[in-house]
Short mmCIF file of C-alpha atoms and ligand atoms in Angstrom, two decimals:
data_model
loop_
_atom_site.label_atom_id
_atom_site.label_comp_id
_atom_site.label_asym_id
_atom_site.label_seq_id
_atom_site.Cartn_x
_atom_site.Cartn_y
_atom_site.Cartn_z
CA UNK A 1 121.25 -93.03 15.85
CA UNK A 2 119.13 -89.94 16.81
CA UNK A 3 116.18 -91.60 16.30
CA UNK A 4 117.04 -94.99 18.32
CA UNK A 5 114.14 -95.93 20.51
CA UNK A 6 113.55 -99.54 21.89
CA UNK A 7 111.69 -101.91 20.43
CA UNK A 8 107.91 -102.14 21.18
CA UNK A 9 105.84 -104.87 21.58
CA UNK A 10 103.66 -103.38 18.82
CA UNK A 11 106.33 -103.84 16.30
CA UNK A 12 106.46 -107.40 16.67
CA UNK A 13 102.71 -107.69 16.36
CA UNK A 14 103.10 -105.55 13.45
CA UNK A 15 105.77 -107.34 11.55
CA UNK A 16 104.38 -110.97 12.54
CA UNK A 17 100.53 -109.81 10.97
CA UNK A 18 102.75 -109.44 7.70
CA UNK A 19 104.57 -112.59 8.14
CA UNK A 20 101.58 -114.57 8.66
CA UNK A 21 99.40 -112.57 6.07
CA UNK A 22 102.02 -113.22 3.39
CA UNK A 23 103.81 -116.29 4.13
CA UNK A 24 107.30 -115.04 5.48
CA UNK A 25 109.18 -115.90 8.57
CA UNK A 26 110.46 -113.87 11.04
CA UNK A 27 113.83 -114.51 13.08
CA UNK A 28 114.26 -112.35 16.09
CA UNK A 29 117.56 -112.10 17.74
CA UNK A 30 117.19 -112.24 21.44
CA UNK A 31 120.67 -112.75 22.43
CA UNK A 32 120.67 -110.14 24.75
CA UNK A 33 117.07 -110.79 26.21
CA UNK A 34 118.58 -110.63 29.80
CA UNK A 35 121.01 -107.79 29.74
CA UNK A 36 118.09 -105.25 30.32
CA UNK A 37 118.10 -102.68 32.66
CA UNK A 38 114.48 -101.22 33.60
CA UNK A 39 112.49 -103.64 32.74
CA UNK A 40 112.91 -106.89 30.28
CA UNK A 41 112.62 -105.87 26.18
CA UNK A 42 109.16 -107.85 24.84
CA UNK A 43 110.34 -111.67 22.94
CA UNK A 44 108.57 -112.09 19.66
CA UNK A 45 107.25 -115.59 21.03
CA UNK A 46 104.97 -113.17 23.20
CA UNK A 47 102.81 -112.79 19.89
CA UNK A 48 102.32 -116.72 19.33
CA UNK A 49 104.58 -119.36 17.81
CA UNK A 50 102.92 -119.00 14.11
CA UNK A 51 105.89 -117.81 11.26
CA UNK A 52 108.12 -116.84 14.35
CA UNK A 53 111.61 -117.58 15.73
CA UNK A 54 114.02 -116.41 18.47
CA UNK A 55 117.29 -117.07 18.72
CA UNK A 56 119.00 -116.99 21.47
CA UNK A 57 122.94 -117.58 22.64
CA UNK A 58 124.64 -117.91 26.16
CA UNK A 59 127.06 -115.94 24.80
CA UNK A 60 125.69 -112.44 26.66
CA UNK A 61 123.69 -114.11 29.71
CA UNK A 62 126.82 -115.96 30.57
CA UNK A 63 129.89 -114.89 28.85
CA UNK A 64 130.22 -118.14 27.21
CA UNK A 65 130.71 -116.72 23.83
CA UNK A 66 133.56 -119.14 23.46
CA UNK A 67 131.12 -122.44 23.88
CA UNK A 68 129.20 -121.42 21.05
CA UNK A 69 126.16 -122.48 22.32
CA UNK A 70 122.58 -121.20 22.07
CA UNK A 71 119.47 -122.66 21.19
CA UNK A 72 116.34 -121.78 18.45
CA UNK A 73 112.84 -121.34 19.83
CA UNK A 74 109.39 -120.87 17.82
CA UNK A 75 107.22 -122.10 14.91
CA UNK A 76 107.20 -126.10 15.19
CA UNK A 77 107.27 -126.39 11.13
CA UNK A 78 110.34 -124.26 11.08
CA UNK A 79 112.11 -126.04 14.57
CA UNK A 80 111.37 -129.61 12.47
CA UNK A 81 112.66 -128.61 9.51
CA UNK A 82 115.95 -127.52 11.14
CA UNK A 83 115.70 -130.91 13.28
CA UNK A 84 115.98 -132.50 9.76
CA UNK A 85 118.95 -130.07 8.51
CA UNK A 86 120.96 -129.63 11.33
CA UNK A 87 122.59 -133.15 11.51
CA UNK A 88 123.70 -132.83 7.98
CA UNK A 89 125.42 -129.45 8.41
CA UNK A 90 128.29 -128.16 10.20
CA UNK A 91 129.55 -129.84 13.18
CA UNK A 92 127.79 -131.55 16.08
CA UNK A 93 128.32 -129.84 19.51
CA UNK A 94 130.76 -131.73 21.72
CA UNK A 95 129.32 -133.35 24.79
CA UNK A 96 131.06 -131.33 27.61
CA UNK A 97 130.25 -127.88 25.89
CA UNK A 98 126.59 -129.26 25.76
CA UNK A 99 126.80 -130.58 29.54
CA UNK A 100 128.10 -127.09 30.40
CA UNK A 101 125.49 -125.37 28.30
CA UNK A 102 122.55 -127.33 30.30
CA UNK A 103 124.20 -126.35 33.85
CA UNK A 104 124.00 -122.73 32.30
CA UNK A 105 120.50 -122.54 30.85
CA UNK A 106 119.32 -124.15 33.91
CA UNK A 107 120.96 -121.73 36.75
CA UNK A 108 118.83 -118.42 36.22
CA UNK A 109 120.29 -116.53 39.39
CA UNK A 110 123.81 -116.58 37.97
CA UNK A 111 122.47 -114.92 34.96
CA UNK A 112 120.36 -112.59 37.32
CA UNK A 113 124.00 -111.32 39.46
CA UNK A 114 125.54 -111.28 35.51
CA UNK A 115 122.70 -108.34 35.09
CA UNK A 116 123.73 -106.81 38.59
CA UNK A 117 127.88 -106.69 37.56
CA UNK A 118 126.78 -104.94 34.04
CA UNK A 119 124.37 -102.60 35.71
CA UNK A 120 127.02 -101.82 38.34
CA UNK A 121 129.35 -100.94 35.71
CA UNK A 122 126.99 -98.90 33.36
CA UNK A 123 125.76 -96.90 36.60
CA UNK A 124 129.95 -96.01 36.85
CA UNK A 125 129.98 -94.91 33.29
CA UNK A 126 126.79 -93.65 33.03
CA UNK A 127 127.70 -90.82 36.09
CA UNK A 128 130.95 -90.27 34.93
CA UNK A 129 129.78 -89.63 31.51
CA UNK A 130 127.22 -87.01 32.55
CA UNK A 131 129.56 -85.62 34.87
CA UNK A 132 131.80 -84.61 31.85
CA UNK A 133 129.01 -83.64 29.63
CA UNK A 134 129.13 -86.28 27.24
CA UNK A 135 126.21 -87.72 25.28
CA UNK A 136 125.04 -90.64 25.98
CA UNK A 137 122.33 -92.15 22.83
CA UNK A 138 120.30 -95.25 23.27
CA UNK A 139 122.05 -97.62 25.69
CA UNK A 140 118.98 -98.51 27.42
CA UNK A 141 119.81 -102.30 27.58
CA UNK A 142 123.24 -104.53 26.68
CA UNK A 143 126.54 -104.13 27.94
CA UNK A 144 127.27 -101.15 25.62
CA UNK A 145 127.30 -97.62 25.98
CA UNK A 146 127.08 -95.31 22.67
CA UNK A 147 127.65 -91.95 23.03
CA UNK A 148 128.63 -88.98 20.47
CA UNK A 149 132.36 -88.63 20.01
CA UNK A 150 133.63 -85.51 22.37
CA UNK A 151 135.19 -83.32 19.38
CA UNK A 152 132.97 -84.60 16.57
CA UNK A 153 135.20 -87.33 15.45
CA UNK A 154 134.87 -90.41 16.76
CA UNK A 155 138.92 -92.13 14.97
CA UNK A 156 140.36 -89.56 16.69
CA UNK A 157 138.69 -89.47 20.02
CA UNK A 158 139.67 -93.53 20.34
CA UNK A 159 143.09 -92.90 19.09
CA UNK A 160 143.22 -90.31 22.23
CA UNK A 161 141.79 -93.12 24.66
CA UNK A 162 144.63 -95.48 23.33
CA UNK A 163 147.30 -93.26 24.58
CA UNK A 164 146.12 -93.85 27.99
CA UNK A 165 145.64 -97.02 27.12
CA UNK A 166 141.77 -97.72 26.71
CA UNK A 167 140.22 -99.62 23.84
CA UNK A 168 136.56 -98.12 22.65
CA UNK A 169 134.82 -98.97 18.90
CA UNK A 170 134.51 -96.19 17.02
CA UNK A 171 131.37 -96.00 15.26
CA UNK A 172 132.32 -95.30 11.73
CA UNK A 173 133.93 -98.87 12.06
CA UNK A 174 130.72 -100.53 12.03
CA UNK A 175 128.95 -98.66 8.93
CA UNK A 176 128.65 -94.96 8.07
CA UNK A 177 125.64 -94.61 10.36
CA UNK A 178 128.06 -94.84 13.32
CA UNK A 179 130.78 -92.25 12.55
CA UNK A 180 130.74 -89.39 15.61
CA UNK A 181 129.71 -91.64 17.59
CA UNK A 182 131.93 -94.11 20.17
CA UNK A 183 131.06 -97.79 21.51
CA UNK A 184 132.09 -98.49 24.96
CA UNK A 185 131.48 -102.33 25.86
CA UNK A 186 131.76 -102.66 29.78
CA UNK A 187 133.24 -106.00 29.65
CA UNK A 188 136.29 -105.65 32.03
CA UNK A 189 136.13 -106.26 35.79
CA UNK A 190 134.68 -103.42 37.99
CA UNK A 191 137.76 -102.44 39.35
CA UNK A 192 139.30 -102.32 35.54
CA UNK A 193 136.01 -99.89 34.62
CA UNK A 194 136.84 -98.23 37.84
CA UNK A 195 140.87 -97.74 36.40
CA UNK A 196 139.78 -96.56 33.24
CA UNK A 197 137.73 -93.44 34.36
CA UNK A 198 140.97 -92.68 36.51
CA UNK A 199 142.61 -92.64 32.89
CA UNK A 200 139.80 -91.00 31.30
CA UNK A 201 140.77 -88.82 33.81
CA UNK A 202 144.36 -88.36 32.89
CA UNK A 203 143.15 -88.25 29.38
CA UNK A 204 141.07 -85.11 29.49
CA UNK A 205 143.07 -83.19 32.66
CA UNK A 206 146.45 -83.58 29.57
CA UNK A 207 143.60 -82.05 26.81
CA UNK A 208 142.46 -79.02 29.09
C1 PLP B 1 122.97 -108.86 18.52
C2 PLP B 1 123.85 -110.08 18.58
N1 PLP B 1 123.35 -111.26 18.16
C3 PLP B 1 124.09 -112.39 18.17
C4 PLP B 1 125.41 -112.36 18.60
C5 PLP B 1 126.25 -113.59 18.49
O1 PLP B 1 125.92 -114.57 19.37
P1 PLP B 1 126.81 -115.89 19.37
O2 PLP B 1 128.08 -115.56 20.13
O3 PLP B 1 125.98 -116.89 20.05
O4 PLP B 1 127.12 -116.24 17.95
C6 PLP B 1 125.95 -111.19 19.08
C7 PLP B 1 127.31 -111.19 19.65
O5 PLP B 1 128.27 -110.78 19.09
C8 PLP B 1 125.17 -110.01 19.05
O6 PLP B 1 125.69 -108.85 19.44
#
């Protein structure tokens, strides 16, 4: 975790010479292309189509995680071949999710205010965070904040924050890289984000 840094567009160039030198194929997942902060992350498509993919979902752009809808971008060979598969597989997506996923992907601005609400809500954590001292790693883009667990250990920090009622991830829960370290994901309302510092609050003020 210490040594996150963002991705570069160099990488991509790096990893697609590779791909195209020895015949591999590269699948980048892009699903939160538009939940950037300072400036938008680099697409692999930026580096040509050739032995590339990127995947991407209106599950982050528009909370419509529940529409599971998204669409596959990239190397013709590899968008024909999965033209061929895809109506053989799985189930075909029903007409008024795929009407509601076309409104979606063609309304950029609501996407753009989507960035605004997450920003607004990271620049509340963000300040409160520093205000208290706490360490904040990565987090430069998405709609989660990481930051090392205030005692060490990050189980028992979130079974703190769900005595005031606040739900966090601790880190351990996603692989051993994560433990000491929380996941908040500023998916509530404003005025909920707003509520839970006031408990945060509460929290700490019971601790000290
Ligand atoms: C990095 C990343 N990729 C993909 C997904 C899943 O996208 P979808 O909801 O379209 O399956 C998620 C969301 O959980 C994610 O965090």
């Amino acid at each position: 975790m210490g040594a996150h840094r963002a991705l570069k567009p160099e990488d991509y160039r790096r990893v697609l010479e590779r791909a195209r030198t020895h015949g591999f194929w590269v699948a980048s997942d892009e699903a939160y292309a538009e939940v950037w902060f300072d400036a938008p992350p680099p697409s692999i498509l930026e580096n040509g189509l050739e032995n590339a993919v990127a995947l991407h979902t209106l599950s982050k752009r528009s909370a419509m995680t529940g529409y599971r809808s998204g669409f596959i971008a990239g190397d013709p060979r590899l968008i024909e071949g999965l033209r061929r598969f895809r109506p053989n597989v799985g189930v075909a997506t029903p007409d008024f999710v795929q009407r509601a996923a076309i409104a979606a992907w063609d309304d950029d601005p609501h996407a753009d205010r989507q960035r605004e609400r997450y920003a607004a809500k990271r620049r509340l954590f963000l300040d409160d965070f520093a205000r208290r001292g706490w360490a904040v790693e990565g987090s430069q883009a998405t709609f989660y904040i990481w930051m090392k667990a205030p005692g060490g250990d990050d189980v028992a920090f979130v079974r703190r924050l769900m005595r005031v009622g606040l739900v966090a991830t601790p880190g351990s829960f996603l692989g051993a890289a994560g433990g000491g370290f929380v996941r908040w994901a500023l998916v509530p309302t404003v005025d909920e984000c707003r509520e839970a510092l006031t408990r945060l609050d509460a929290m700490t003020g019971a601790q000290s």
